[in-house]
Amino acid sequence: MASSFIRQMSIKSWRLLWGASSPGLSQLLKPSQPGITCVLAAGKNDLTDFPELVEDELEEQFVRGSGPGGQATNKTSNCVVLKHIPTGIVVKCHQTRSVDTNRKRAREIMREKLDVAYKGELSEVLVKKRESELRKQVKRRKVNENLERKKQFKEALAAENKPGNDSL
Amino acid sequence: MWRRALRGGPAFIGLRSGGTKAPWGFHGPRACSAPALPADRITVLQAVDFWTKQFEGKGVSEPELSSRYITAYLLGAKTMESLEQQRLKEFLSKEETDRLWELCTRRLSRMPVQYVIGEWDFRDLTLKMRPPVFIPRPETEELVELVLTDLQRLLGCGDTVLEVGCGSGAISVSLLKSRPQLKALALDRSQEAVDLTRENALRYGVQDRLQVHNIDVMKDADTLLGLSGSAAVLVSNPPYLFSQDVATLQPEILRFEDRSALDGGEDGLNVIKQILTLAPRILQNQGRVYLEVDPRHPPLIQQWVEVNVDSLQYIETRNDICSRPRFCILQNEARKPDQD
């Protein structure tokens, strides 16, 4: 499992978070559909409407060293690096000297960045949709105009061929 | 005012090393080759760089981090990252430089950064630190989180938590700060720990809900049992290192932290076993024990409790952020629910 792999890394340990295995994050974890479906529900400005994080989509890195940890170690490294796998967005947080606090703040920053990223994509999608709708409308109009012109041409021809009719 | 770290480490009396041209400086007996104060003004970044190299040269662990934390503290910040870029290019005043030299010189003796600056962060708190009282580790932040999550299932107001081996008070003060209705009883065999816990409780205004006692759980079990009512939670980060491992610890720990806060005996379980033995008489029914332990302990504890503590039920083991088994949760089943 990843745990033996992690212990082999001498300086850094990447850790994939699964579900609620990490007690520090229980209040940030909410069940939600990953991807675009939950985003369509968001789209306002305050923090509570930022996209929810799905821990399965995050990779977290702590520079903790390979030592035994706990009481046996006094290391002061508590910088947190958080990566969102689907978008590749990386957040680094070293605002405080508490690992727990840095992890929570990294997630807050990640939610803000994801909001911008998703909103950006969303508007791009809509713009493209609108453009394609416009193109269809223009095409339809042209087709109708052609049909109309042909119809009138035929009518004019028919009228010409009728004796005693001098209108077009 | 700064207290010198006299216990367990070399005494620092002066800062001055010979042969400097600096117009200012401290005079006194030479300390362990402390570098001279700079002759000219230096910027924040230059100071950080200078001391990083000093620490590297002397084999001090985490040389850059140490330099950064101490400098940030001097400038009123927690970390260098939280300082404005512009500030880093500014010159330090004479007073700041003197102060920085004094602090960094202490680090040369391998004094932990937390003792050098006299404080450290624990969750959303900034706690006072003072040798030889044990410095809270990051793993213990998660222990608090576990307890908090569980306290939600206990709905009673005025629930009590009992902490064994409170050290600086990190766990108790954290819990009390997060739960305004909670009360706590904290013990430590060290009077210095008791004093520091009281100071940290006062700092965060939770002193009215916290009783701190100088009690050794190994020797004064009866006193403890006389004090405690029925606690909803028993929490502890007890000394859990194996005695043979204590000798190999880094100098920061060996020279400056209270050895009795670390050494759990031959198998690291001496204090843990005592806590678990007393737990059924300390806890209310369905009350829980939360322990931070050595990664080798959980299966040993589970087996031992099965045989030796009738009413304690082993609930689960939880891992820390480095995926090591670190926390044991047990529950007091004093009476079976259907016998109530």
PDB file of N, CA, C and O in Angstrom, chain A residues 3 6-7 13 15 20-24 26-27 62 64-78 94-101 103-104, chain B residues 62 65 69 78-79 81 112 114 117 119-121 123 126 134 137-139 141 145-146 149 237-241 249-250 253 262 318 321-324 326:
ATOM      1  N   SER A   3       1.527   3.295   2.152  1.00  0.00           N
ATOM      2  CA  SER A   3       2.231   3.630   3.393  1.00  0.00           C
ATOM      3  C   SER A   3       3.702   3.212   3.339  1.00  0.00           C
ATOM      4  O   SER A   3       4.563   3.943   3.783  1.00  0.00           O
ATOM      5  N   ILE A   6       5.490   5.557   1.031  1.00  0.00           N
ATOM      6  CA  ILE A   6       5.665   6.859   1.659  1.00  0.00           C
ATOM      7  C   ILE A   6       6.876   6.841   2.590  1.00  0.00           C
ATOM      8  O   ILE A   6       7.661   7.771   2.595  1.00  0.00           O
ATOM      9  N   ARG A   7       7.033   5.785   3.358  1.00  0.00           N
ATOM     10  CA  ARG A   7       8.147   5.741   4.307  1.00  0.00           C
ATOM     11  C   ARG A   7       9.490   5.704   3.605  1.00  0.00           C
ATOM     12  O   ARG A   7      10.506   6.059   4.161  1.00  0.00           O
ATOM     13  N   SER A  13       6.812  13.394   1.816  1.00  0.00           N
ATOM     14  CA  SER A  13       5.870  12.271   1.743  1.00  0.00           C
ATOM     15  C   SER A  13       4.604  12.744   1.065  1.00  0.00           C
ATOM     16  O   SER A  13       3.903  13.602   1.560  1.00  0.00           O
ATOM     17  N   ARG A  15       0.880  12.118   0.010  1.00  0.00           N
ATOM     18  CA  ARG A  15      -0.151  11.321   0.644  1.00  0.00           C
ATOM     19  C   ARG A  15      -1.465  11.519  -0.072  1.00  0.00           C
ATOM     20  O   ARG A  15      -1.943  12.618  -0.221  1.00  0.00           O
ATOM     21  N   ALA A  20     -12.711   9.893   4.756  1.00  0.00           N
ATOM     22  CA  ALA A  20     -12.623  10.525   6.072  1.00  0.00           C
ATOM     23  C   ALA A  20     -11.492   9.951   6.908  1.00  0.00           C
ATOM     24  O   ALA A  20     -11.545   9.974   8.105  1.00  0.00           O
ATOM     25  N   SER A  21     -10.418   9.438   6.283  1.00  0.00           N
ATOM     26  CA  SER A  21      -9.333   8.828   7.070  1.00  0.00           C
ATOM     27  C   SER A  21      -8.565   9.872   7.859  1.00  0.00           C
ATOM     28  O   SER A  21      -7.895   9.581   8.812  1.00  0.00           O
ATOM     29  N   SER A  22      -8.642  11.102   7.430  1.00  0.00           N
ATOM     30  CA  SER A  22      -7.904  12.148   8.122  1.00  0.00           C
ATOM     31  C   SER A  22      -8.846  12.910   9.035  1.00  0.00           C
ATOM     32  O   SER A  22      -9.751  13.573   8.577  1.00  0.00           O
ATOM     33  N   PRO A  23      -8.633  12.828  10.334  1.00  0.00           N
ATOM     34  CA  PRO A  23      -9.607  13.427  11.264  1.00  0.00           C
ATOM     35  C   PRO A  23      -9.684  14.933  11.152  1.00  0.00           C
ATOM     36  O   PRO A  23     -10.713  15.506  11.419  1.00  0.00           O
ATOM     37  N   GLY A  24      -8.597  15.557  10.721  1.00  0.00           N
ATOM     38  CA  GLY A  24      -8.577  17.014  10.717  1.00  0.00           C
ATOM     39  C   GLY A  24      -9.479  17.655   9.692  1.00  0.00           C
ATOM     40  O   GLY A  24      -9.684  18.838   9.696  1.00  0.00           O
ATOM     41  N   SER A  26     -12.651  16.545   8.748  1.00  0.00           N
ATOM     42  CA  SER A  26     -14.029  16.038   8.715  1.00  0.00           C
ATOM     43  C   SER A  26     -15.035  17.128   8.387  1.00  0.00           C
ATOM     44  O   SER A  26     -16.005  16.895   7.694  1.00  0.00           O
ATOM     45  N   GLN A  27     -14.760  18.356   8.853  1.00  0.00           N
ATOM     46  CA  GLN A  27     -15.768  19.379   8.602  1.00  0.00           C
ATOM     47  C   GLN A  27     -15.683  19.953   7.200  1.00  0.00           C
ATOM     48  O   GLN A  27     -16.566  20.650   6.763  1.00  0.00           O
ATOM     49  N   PHE A  62       3.715  16.896   2.797  1.00  0.00           N
ATOM     50  CA  PHE A  62       4.310  17.552   3.967  1.00  0.00           C
ATOM     51  C   PHE A  62       5.793  17.236   3.965  1.00  0.00           C
ATOM     52  O   PHE A  62       6.180  16.116   3.739  1.00  0.00           O
ATOM     53  N   ARG A  64       8.105  16.210   6.126  1.00  0.00           N
ATOM     54  CA  ARG A  64       8.134  15.739   7.509  1.00  0.00           C
ATOM     55  C   ARG A  64       9.362  14.909   7.830  1.00  0.00           C
ATOM     56  O   ARG A  64       9.593  14.542   8.952  1.00  0.00           O
ATOM     57  N   GLY A  65      10.131  14.551   6.811  1.00  0.00           N
ATOM     58  CA  GLY A  65      11.291  13.719   7.092  1.00  0.00           C
ATOM     59  C   GLY A  65      10.906  12.267   7.250  1.00  0.00           C
ATOM     60  O   GLY A  65       9.736  11.918   7.310  1.00  0.00           O
ATOM     61  N   SER A  66      11.937  11.415   7.319  1.00  0.00           N
ATOM     62  CA  SER A  66      11.663   9.985   7.357  1.00  0.00           C
ATOM     63  C   SER A  66      11.693   9.431   8.773  1.00  0.00           C
ATOM     64  O   SER A  66      11.586   8.243   8.973  1.00  0.00           O
ATOM     65  N   GLY A  67      11.887  10.263   9.749  1.00  0.00           N
ATOM     66  CA  GLY A  67      11.999   9.793  11.123  1.00  0.00           C
ATOM     67  C   GLY A  67      10.711   9.197  11.652  1.00  0.00           C
ATOM     68  O   GLY A  67       9.691   9.196  10.969  1.00  0.00           O
ATOM     69  N   PRO A  68      10.752   8.730  12.887  1.00  0.00           N
ATOM     70  CA  PRO A  68       9.596   8.048  13.473  1.00  0.00           C
ATOM     71  C   PRO A  68       8.424   8.984  13.774  1.00  0.00           C
ATOM     72  O   PRO A  68       7.301   8.529  13.978  1.00  0.00           O
ATOM     73  N   GLY A  69       8.647  10.257  13.829  1.00  0.00           N
ATOM     74  CA  GLY A  69       7.563  11.184  14.119  1.00  0.00           C
ATOM     75  C   GLY A  69       7.151  11.144  15.578  1.00  0.00           C
ATOM     76  O   GLY A  69       7.779  10.491  16.413  1.00  0.00           O
ATOM     77  N   GLY A  70       6.094  11.854  15.905  1.00  0.00           N
ATOM     78  CA  GLY A  70       5.576  11.857  17.261  1.00  0.00           C
ATOM     79  C   GLY A  70       6.597  12.416  18.249  1.00  0.00           C
ATOM     80  O   GLY A  70       7.348  13.332  17.943  1.00  0.00           O
ATOM     81  N   GLN A  71       6.646  11.839  19.438  1.00  0.00           N
ATOM     82  CA  GLN A  71       7.526  12.355  20.487  1.00  0.00           C
ATOM     83  C   GLN A  71       8.995  12.219  20.139  1.00  0.00           C
ATOM     84  O   GLN A  71       9.841  12.923  20.676  1.00  0.00           O
ATOM     85  N   ALA A  72       9.313  11.275  19.260  1.00  0.00           N
ATOM     86  CA  ALA A  72      10.711  11.010  18.934  1.00  0.00           C
ATOM     87  C   ALA A  72      11.324  12.076  18.052  1.00  0.00           C
ATOM     88  O   ALA A  72      12.527  12.057  17.802  1.00  0.00           O
ATOM     89  N   THR A  73      10.525  12.982  17.545  1.00  0.00           N
ATOM     90  CA  THR A  73      11.034  13.970  16.599  1.00  0.00           C
ATOM     91  C   THR A  73      10.645  15.370  17.034  1.00  0.00           C
ATOM     92  O   THR A  73       9.555  15.589  17.530  1.00  0.00           O
ATOM     93  N   ASN A  74      11.555  16.316  16.832  1.00  0.00           N
ATOM     94  CA  ASN A  74      11.155  17.717  16.949  1.00  0.00           C
ATOM     95  C   ASN A  74      11.545  18.419  15.667  1.00  0.00           C
ATOM     96  O   ASN A  74      12.601  19.018  15.561  1.00  0.00           O
ATOM     97  N   LYS A  75      10.672  18.315  14.692  1.00  0.00           N
ATOM     98  CA  LYS A  75      10.909  18.985  13.418  1.00  0.00           C
ATOM     99  C   LYS A  75       9.934  20.144  13.295  1.00  0.00           C
ATOM    100  O   LYS A  75       8.778  20.028  13.675  1.00  0.00           O
ATOM    101  N   THR A  76      10.403  21.250  12.750  1.00  0.00           N
ATOM    102  CA  THR A  76       9.540  22.425  12.684  1.00  0.00           C
ATOM    103  C   THR A  76       8.973  22.659  11.295  1.00  0.00           C
ATOM    104  O   THR A  76       8.370  23.692  11.027  1.00  0.00           O
ATOM    105  N   SER A  77       9.179  21.708  10.387  1.00  0.00           N
ATOM    106  CA  SER A  77       8.649  21.904   9.037  1.00  0.00           C
ATOM    107  C   SER A  77       7.154  21.617   9.047  1.00  0.00           C
ATOM    108  O   SER A  77       6.727  20.547   9.465  1.00  0.00           O
ATOM    109  N   ASN A  78       6.355  22.600   8.648  1.00  0.00           N
ATOM    110  CA  ASN A  78       4.909  22.391   8.617  1.00  0.00           C
ATOM    111  C   ASN A  78       4.256  23.073   7.423  1.00  0.00           C
ATOM    112  O   ASN A  78       3.081  23.406   7.449  1.00  0.00           O
ATOM    113  N   HIS A  94       2.143  28.239   3.998  1.00  0.00           N
ATOM    114  CA  HIS A  94       2.999  28.239   5.182  1.00  0.00           C
ATOM    115  C   HIS A  94       2.725  29.522   5.962  1.00  0.00           C
ATOM    116  O   HIS A  94       3.643  30.263   6.334  1.00  0.00           O
ATOM    117  N   GLN A  95       1.454  29.790   6.200  1.00  0.00           N
ATOM    118  CA  GLN A  95       1.080  31.021   6.885  1.00  0.00           C
ATOM    119  C   GLN A  95       1.301  30.943   8.384  1.00  0.00           C
ATOM    120  O   GLN A  95       1.522  31.948   9.042  1.00  0.00           O
ATOM    121  N   THR A  96       1.195  29.722   8.923  1.00  0.00           N
ATOM    122  CA  THR A  96       1.349  29.578  10.380  1.00  0.00           C
ATOM    123  C   THR A  96       2.340  28.458  10.690  1.00  0.00           C
ATOM    124  O   THR A  96       2.851  27.800   9.782  1.00  0.00           O
ATOM    125  N   ARG A  97       2.563  28.240  11.981  1.00  0.00           N
ATOM    126  CA  ARG A  97       3.475  27.183  12.426  1.00  0.00           C
ATOM    127  C   ARG A  97       2.701  25.944  12.877  1.00  0.00           C
ATOM    128  O   ARG A  97       3.238  25.089  13.574  1.00  0.00           O
ATOM    129  N   SER A  98       1.448  25.881  12.473  1.00  0.00           N
ATOM    130  CA  SER A  98       0.627  24.716  12.800  1.00  0.00           C
ATOM    131  C   SER A  98       0.283  23.980  11.513  1.00  0.00           C
ATOM    132  O   SER A  98      -0.282  24.561  10.584  1.00  0.00           O
ATOM    133  N   VAL A  99       0.639  22.706  11.455  1.00  0.00           N
ATOM    134  CA  VAL A  99       0.328  21.894  10.277  1.00  0.00           C
ATOM    135  C   VAL A  99      -1.177  21.863  10.050  1.00  0.00           C
ATOM    136  O   VAL A  99      -1.663  22.056   8.935  1.00  0.00           O
ATOM    137  N   ASP A 100      -1.907  21.648  11.119  1.00  0.00           N
ATOM    138  CA  ASP A 100      -3.365  21.544  11.037  1.00  0.00           C
ATOM    139  C   ASP A 100      -3.973  22.808  10.426  1.00  0.00           C
ATOM    140  O   ASP A 100      -4.806  22.744   9.520  1.00  0.00           O
ATOM    141  N   THR A 101      -3.542  23.962  10.909  1.00  0.00           N
ATOM    142  CA  THR A 101      -4.064  25.230  10.397  1.00  0.00           C
ATOM    143  C   THR A 101      -3.654  25.439   8.944  1.00  0.00           C
ATOM    144  O   THR A 101      -4.459  25.897   8.123  1.00  0.00           O
ATOM    145  N   ARG A 103      -3.084  23.212   6.720  1.00  0.00           N
ATOM    146  CA  ARG A 103      -3.878  22.302   5.873  1.00  0.00           C
ATOM    147  C   ARG A 103      -5.262  22.889   5.620  1.00  0.00           C
ATOM    148  O   ARG A 103      -5.782  22.844   4.508  1.00  0.00           O
ATOM    149  N   LYS A 104      -5.855  23.415   6.664  1.00  0.00           N
ATOM    150  CA  LYS A 104      -7.199  23.978   6.506  1.00  0.00           C
ATOM    151  C   LYS A 104      -7.163  25.206   5.600  1.00  0.00           C
ATOM    152  O   LYS A 104      -7.999  25.372   4.714  1.00  0.00           O
TER     153      LYS A 104
ATOM    154  N   GLU B  62      17.811  21.606  10.473  1.00  0.00           N
ATOM    155  CA  GLU B  62      16.876  22.569   9.877  1.00  0.00           C
ATOM    156  C   GLU B  62      17.460  23.988   9.887  1.00  0.00           C
ATOM    157  O   GLU B  62      16.855  24.925  10.433  1.00  0.00           O
ATOM    158  N   LEU B  65      15.203  26.737   8.053  1.00  0.00           N
ATOM    159  CA  LEU B  65      13.929  26.915   8.755  1.00  0.00           C
ATOM    160  C   LEU B  65      14.124  27.614  10.091  1.00  0.00           C
ATOM    161  O   LEU B  65      13.376  28.526  10.453  1.00  0.00           O
ATOM    162  N   TYR B  69      12.310  31.068  10.999  1.00  0.00           N
ATOM    163  CA  TYR B  69      11.329  31.193  12.089  1.00  0.00           C
ATOM    164  C   TYR B  69      11.757  32.250  13.110  1.00  0.00           C
ATOM    165  O   TYR B  69      10.951  33.050  13.584  1.00  0.00           O
ATOM    166  N   LYS B  78       4.606  35.022  12.163  1.00  0.00           N
ATOM    167  CA  LYS B  78       4.776  33.600  12.464  1.00  0.00           C
ATOM    168  C   LYS B  78       5.766  32.952  11.507  1.00  0.00           C
ATOM    169  O   LYS B  78       6.565  32.112  11.897  1.00  0.00           O
ATOM    170  N   THR B  79       5.644  33.308  10.238  1.00  0.00           N
ATOM    171  CA  THR B  79       6.502  32.703   9.221  1.00  0.00           C
ATOM    172  C   THR B  79       7.008  33.787   8.281  1.00  0.00           C
ATOM    173  O   THR B  79       6.382  34.848   8.152  1.00  0.00           O
ATOM    174  N   GLU B  81       6.950  33.634   5.171  1.00  0.00           N
ATOM    175  CA  GLU B  81       5.997  33.715   4.056  1.00  0.00           C
ATOM    176  C   GLU B  81       4.884  34.721   4.313  1.00  0.00           C
ATOM    177  O   GLU B  81       4.251  35.203   3.385  1.00  0.00           O
ATOM    178  N   PRO B 112      15.728  23.919  20.908  1.00  0.00           N
ATOM    179  CA  PRO B 112      14.639  23.912  19.920  1.00  0.00           C
ATOM    180  C   PRO B 112      14.155  25.324  19.621  1.00  0.00           C
ATOM    181  O   PRO B 112      14.095  26.171  20.523  1.00  0.00           O
ATOM    182  N   GLN B 114      11.298  26.396  19.236  1.00  0.00           N
ATOM    183  CA  GLN B 114      10.127  26.726  20.067  1.00  0.00           C
ATOM    184  C   GLN B 114      10.550  27.319  21.419  1.00  0.00           C
ATOM    185  O   GLN B 114       9.888  28.222  21.947  1.00  0.00           O
ATOM    186  N   ILE B 117      12.225  31.023  20.807  1.00  0.00           N
ATOM    187  CA  ILE B 117      11.300  32.151  20.662  1.00  0.00           C
ATOM    188  C   ILE B 117      10.206  32.144  21.734  1.00  0.00           C
ATOM    189  O   ILE B 117       9.413  33.067  21.830  1.00  0.00           O
ATOM    190  N   GLU B 119       7.541  30.411  22.087  1.00  0.00           N
ATOM    191  CA  GLU B 119       6.151  30.180  21.706  1.00  0.00           C
ATOM    192  C   GLU B 119       6.096  29.240  20.508  1.00  0.00           C
ATOM    193  O   GLU B 119       7.099  29.000  19.833  1.00  0.00           O
ATOM    194  N   TRP B 120       4.890  28.708  20.268  1.00  0.00           N
ATOM    195  CA  TRP B 120       4.670  27.907  19.062  1.00  0.00           C
ATOM    196  C   TRP B 120       3.178  27.812  18.813  1.00  0.00           C
ATOM    197  O   TRP B 120       2.369  28.014  19.728  1.00  0.00           O
ATOM    198  N   ASP B 121       2.821  27.500  17.556  1.00  0.00           N
ATOM    199  CA  ASP B 121       1.419  27.376  17.206  1.00  0.00           C
ATOM    200  C   ASP B 121       0.949  25.947  17.414  1.00  0.00           C
ATOM    201  O   ASP B 121       1.661  24.990  17.140  1.00  0.00           O
ATOM    202  N   ARG B 123      -2.739  24.185  16.505  1.00  0.00           N
ATOM    203  CA  ARG B 123      -4.037  24.471  15.905  1.00  0.00           C
ATOM    204  C   ARG B 123      -4.183  25.987  15.799  1.00  0.00           C
ATOM    205  O   ARG B 123      -3.283  26.661  15.316  1.00  0.00           O
ATOM    206  N   THR B 126      -1.630  30.157  19.822  1.00  0.00           N
ATOM    207  CA  THR B 126      -0.187  30.361  19.951  1.00  0.00           C
ATOM    208  C   THR B 126       0.144  30.216  21.428  1.00  0.00           C
ATOM    209  O   THR B 126      -0.283  31.031  22.253  1.00  0.00           O
ATOM    210  N   PHE B 134       7.534  19.796  27.748  1.00  0.00           N
ATOM    211  CA  PHE B 134       7.431  19.124  26.462  1.00  0.00           C
ATOM    212  C   PHE B 134       6.729  19.986  25.412  1.00  0.00           C
ATOM    213  O   PHE B 134       5.681  20.585  25.667  1.00  0.00           O
ATOM    214  N   ARG B 137       3.679  18.227  19.644  1.00  0.00           N
ATOM    215  CA  ARG B 137       4.010  17.784  18.290  1.00  0.00           C
ATOM    216  C   ARG B 137       2.807  17.943  17.380  1.00  0.00           C
ATOM    217  O   ARG B 137       1.672  17.956  17.863  1.00  0.00           O
ATOM    218  N   PRO B 138       3.045  18.035  16.044  1.00  0.00           N
ATOM    219  CA  PRO B 138       1.922  18.213  15.107  1.00  0.00           C
ATOM    220  C   PRO B 138       0.910  17.070  15.160  1.00  0.00           C
ATOM    221  O   PRO B 138      -0.283  17.293  14.959  1.00  0.00           O
ATOM    222  N   GLU B 139       1.375  15.868  15.439  1.00  0.00           N
ATOM    223  CA  GLU B 139       0.441  14.735  15.503  1.00  0.00           C
ATOM    224  C   GLU B 139      -0.650  14.980  16.534  1.00  0.00           C
ATOM    225  O   GLU B 139      -1.802  14.568  16.362  1.00  0.00           O
ATOM    226  N   GLU B 141      -2.152  17.598  17.283  1.00  0.00           N
ATOM    227  CA  GLU B 141      -3.246  18.433  16.764  1.00  0.00           C
ATOM    228  C   GLU B 141      -4.379  17.552  16.261  1.00  0.00           C
ATOM    229  O   GLU B 141      -5.563  17.886  16.408  1.00  0.00           O
ATOM    230  N   GLU B 145      -8.476  16.953  17.284  1.00  0.00           N
ATOM    231  CA  GLU B 145      -9.544  16.889  16.286  1.00  0.00           C
ATOM    232  C   GLU B 145     -10.431  15.656  16.508  1.00  0.00           C
ATOM    233  O   GLU B 145     -11.657  15.747  16.418  1.00  0.00           O
ATOM    234  N   LEU B 146      -9.789  14.526  16.815  1.00  0.00           N
ATOM    235  CA  LEU B 146     -10.547  13.292  17.072  1.00  0.00           C
ATOM    236  C   LEU B 146     -11.488  13.467  18.254  1.00  0.00           C
ATOM    237  O   LEU B 146     -12.652  13.065  18.208  1.00  0.00           O
ATOM    238  N   THR B 149     -14.433  15.872  17.390  1.00  0.00           N
ATOM    239  CA  THR B 149     -15.440  15.234  16.553  1.00  0.00           C
ATOM    240  C   THR B 149     -16.347  14.351  17.404  1.00  0.00           C
ATOM    241  O   THR B 149     -17.553  14.304  17.217  1.00  0.00           O
ATOM    242  N   ASN B 237      -1.488  12.314  25.776  1.00  0.00           N
ATOM    243  CA  ASN B 237      -0.297  12.074  24.962  1.00  0.00           C
ATOM    244  C   ASN B 237       0.786  11.705  25.974  1.00  0.00           C
ATOM    245  O   ASN B 237       1.605  12.539  26.337  1.00  0.00           O
ATOM    246  N   PRO B 238       0.743  10.477  26.468  1.00  0.00           N
ATOM    247  CA  PRO B 238       1.612  10.096  27.584  1.00  0.00           C
ATOM    248  C   PRO B 238       3.014   9.808  27.063  1.00  0.00           C
ATOM    249  O   PRO B 238       3.186   9.585  25.864  1.00  0.00           O
ATOM    250  N   PRO B 239       4.025   9.776  27.925  1.00  0.00           N
ATOM    251  CA  PRO B 239       5.353   9.362  27.459  1.00  0.00           C
ATOM    252  C   PRO B 239       5.217   7.963  26.853  1.00  0.00           C
ATOM    253  O   PRO B 239       4.734   7.042  27.530  1.00  0.00           O
ATOM    254  N   TYR B 240       5.602   7.797  25.577  1.00  0.00           N
ATOM    255  CA  TYR B 240       5.403   6.491  24.946  1.00  0.00           C
ATOM    256  C   TYR B 240       6.622   5.942  24.214  1.00  0.00           C
ATOM    257  O   TYR B 240       6.538   4.934  23.521  1.00  0.00           O
ATOM    258  N   LEU B 241       7.743   6.641  24.374  1.00  0.00           N
ATOM    259  CA  LEU B 241       8.938   6.124  23.698  1.00  0.00           C
ATOM    260  C   LEU B 241       9.496   4.922  24.456  1.00  0.00           C
ATOM    261  O   LEU B 241       9.357   4.810  25.667  1.00  0.00           O
ATOM    262  N   LEU B 249      17.823   9.995  20.563  1.00  0.00           N
ATOM    263  CA  LEU B 249      17.074  11.172  20.132  1.00  0.00           C
ATOM    264  C   LEU B 249      18.004  12.327  19.755  1.00  0.00           C
ATOM    265  O   LEU B 249      19.143  12.410  20.225  1.00  0.00           O
ATOM    266  N   GLN B 250      17.479  13.240  18.934  1.00  0.00           N
ATOM    267  CA  GLN B 250      18.264  14.400  18.524  1.00  0.00           C
ATOM    268  C   GLN B 250      18.565  15.295  19.739  1.00  0.00           C
ATOM    269  O   GLN B 250      17.800  15.304  20.712  1.00  0.00           O
ATOM    270  N   ILE B 253      15.997  17.439  21.667  1.00  0.00           N
ATOM    271  CA  ILE B 253      15.112  16.778  22.619  1.00  0.00           C
ATOM    272  C   ILE B 253      15.890  16.356  23.864  1.00  0.00           C
ATOM    273  O   ILE B 253      15.492  16.653  24.994  1.00  0.00           O
ATOM    274  N   LEU B 262       8.880  11.702  27.948  1.00  0.00           N
ATOM    275  CA  LEU B 262       9.126  10.926  26.737  1.00  0.00           C
ATOM    276  C   LEU B 262       9.227   9.422  26.994  1.00  0.00           C
ATOM    277  O   LEU B 262       8.768   8.620  26.203  1.00  0.00           O
ATOM    278  N   ARG B 318      -6.499   4.950  14.785  1.00  0.00           N
ATOM    279  CA  ARG B 318      -6.503   5.925  13.700  1.00  0.00           C
ATOM    280  C   ARG B 318      -5.060   6.279  13.340  1.00  0.00           C
ATOM    281  O   ARG B 318      -4.174   6.285  14.202  1.00  0.00           O
ATOM    282  N   ILE B 321      -1.122  11.909   9.911  1.00  0.00           N
ATOM    283  CA  ILE B 321      -1.059  12.385   8.527  1.00  0.00           C
ATOM    284  C   ILE B 321       0.058  11.734   7.722  1.00  0.00           C
ATOM    285  O   ILE B 321       0.084  11.831   6.511  1.00  0.00           O
ATOM    286  N   CYS B 322       0.991  11.070   8.423  1.00  0.00           N
ATOM    287  CA  CYS B 322       2.017  10.327   7.693  1.00  0.00           C
ATOM    288  C   CYS B 322       1.669   8.845   7.631  1.00  0.00           C
ATOM    289  O   CYS B 322       2.550   8.003   7.402  1.00  0.00           O
ATOM    290  N   SER B 323       0.408   8.549   7.819  1.00  0.00           N
ATOM    291  CA  SER B 323      -0.124   7.190   7.715  1.00  0.00           C
ATOM    292  C   SER B 323       0.459   6.213   8.707  1.00  0.00           C
ATOM    293  O   SER B 323       0.457   5.007   8.463  1.00  0.00           O
ATOM    294  N   ARG B 324       0.941   6.713   9.833  1.00  0.00           N
ATOM    295  CA  ARG B 324       1.397   5.792  10.877  1.00  0.00           C
ATOM    296  C   ARG B 324       0.269   5.585  11.874  1.00  0.00           C
ATOM    297  O   ARG B 324      -0.411   6.539  12.248  1.00  0.00           O
ATOM    298  N   ARG B 326      -1.405   5.839  15.059  1.00  0.00           N
ATOM    299  CA  ARG B 326      -0.956   6.803  16.057  1.00  0.00           C
ATOM    300  C   ARG B 326      -1.928   7.006  17.216  1.00  0.00           C
ATOM    301  O   ARG B 326      -1.538   7.435  18.296  1.00  0.00           O
TER     302      ARG B 326
END
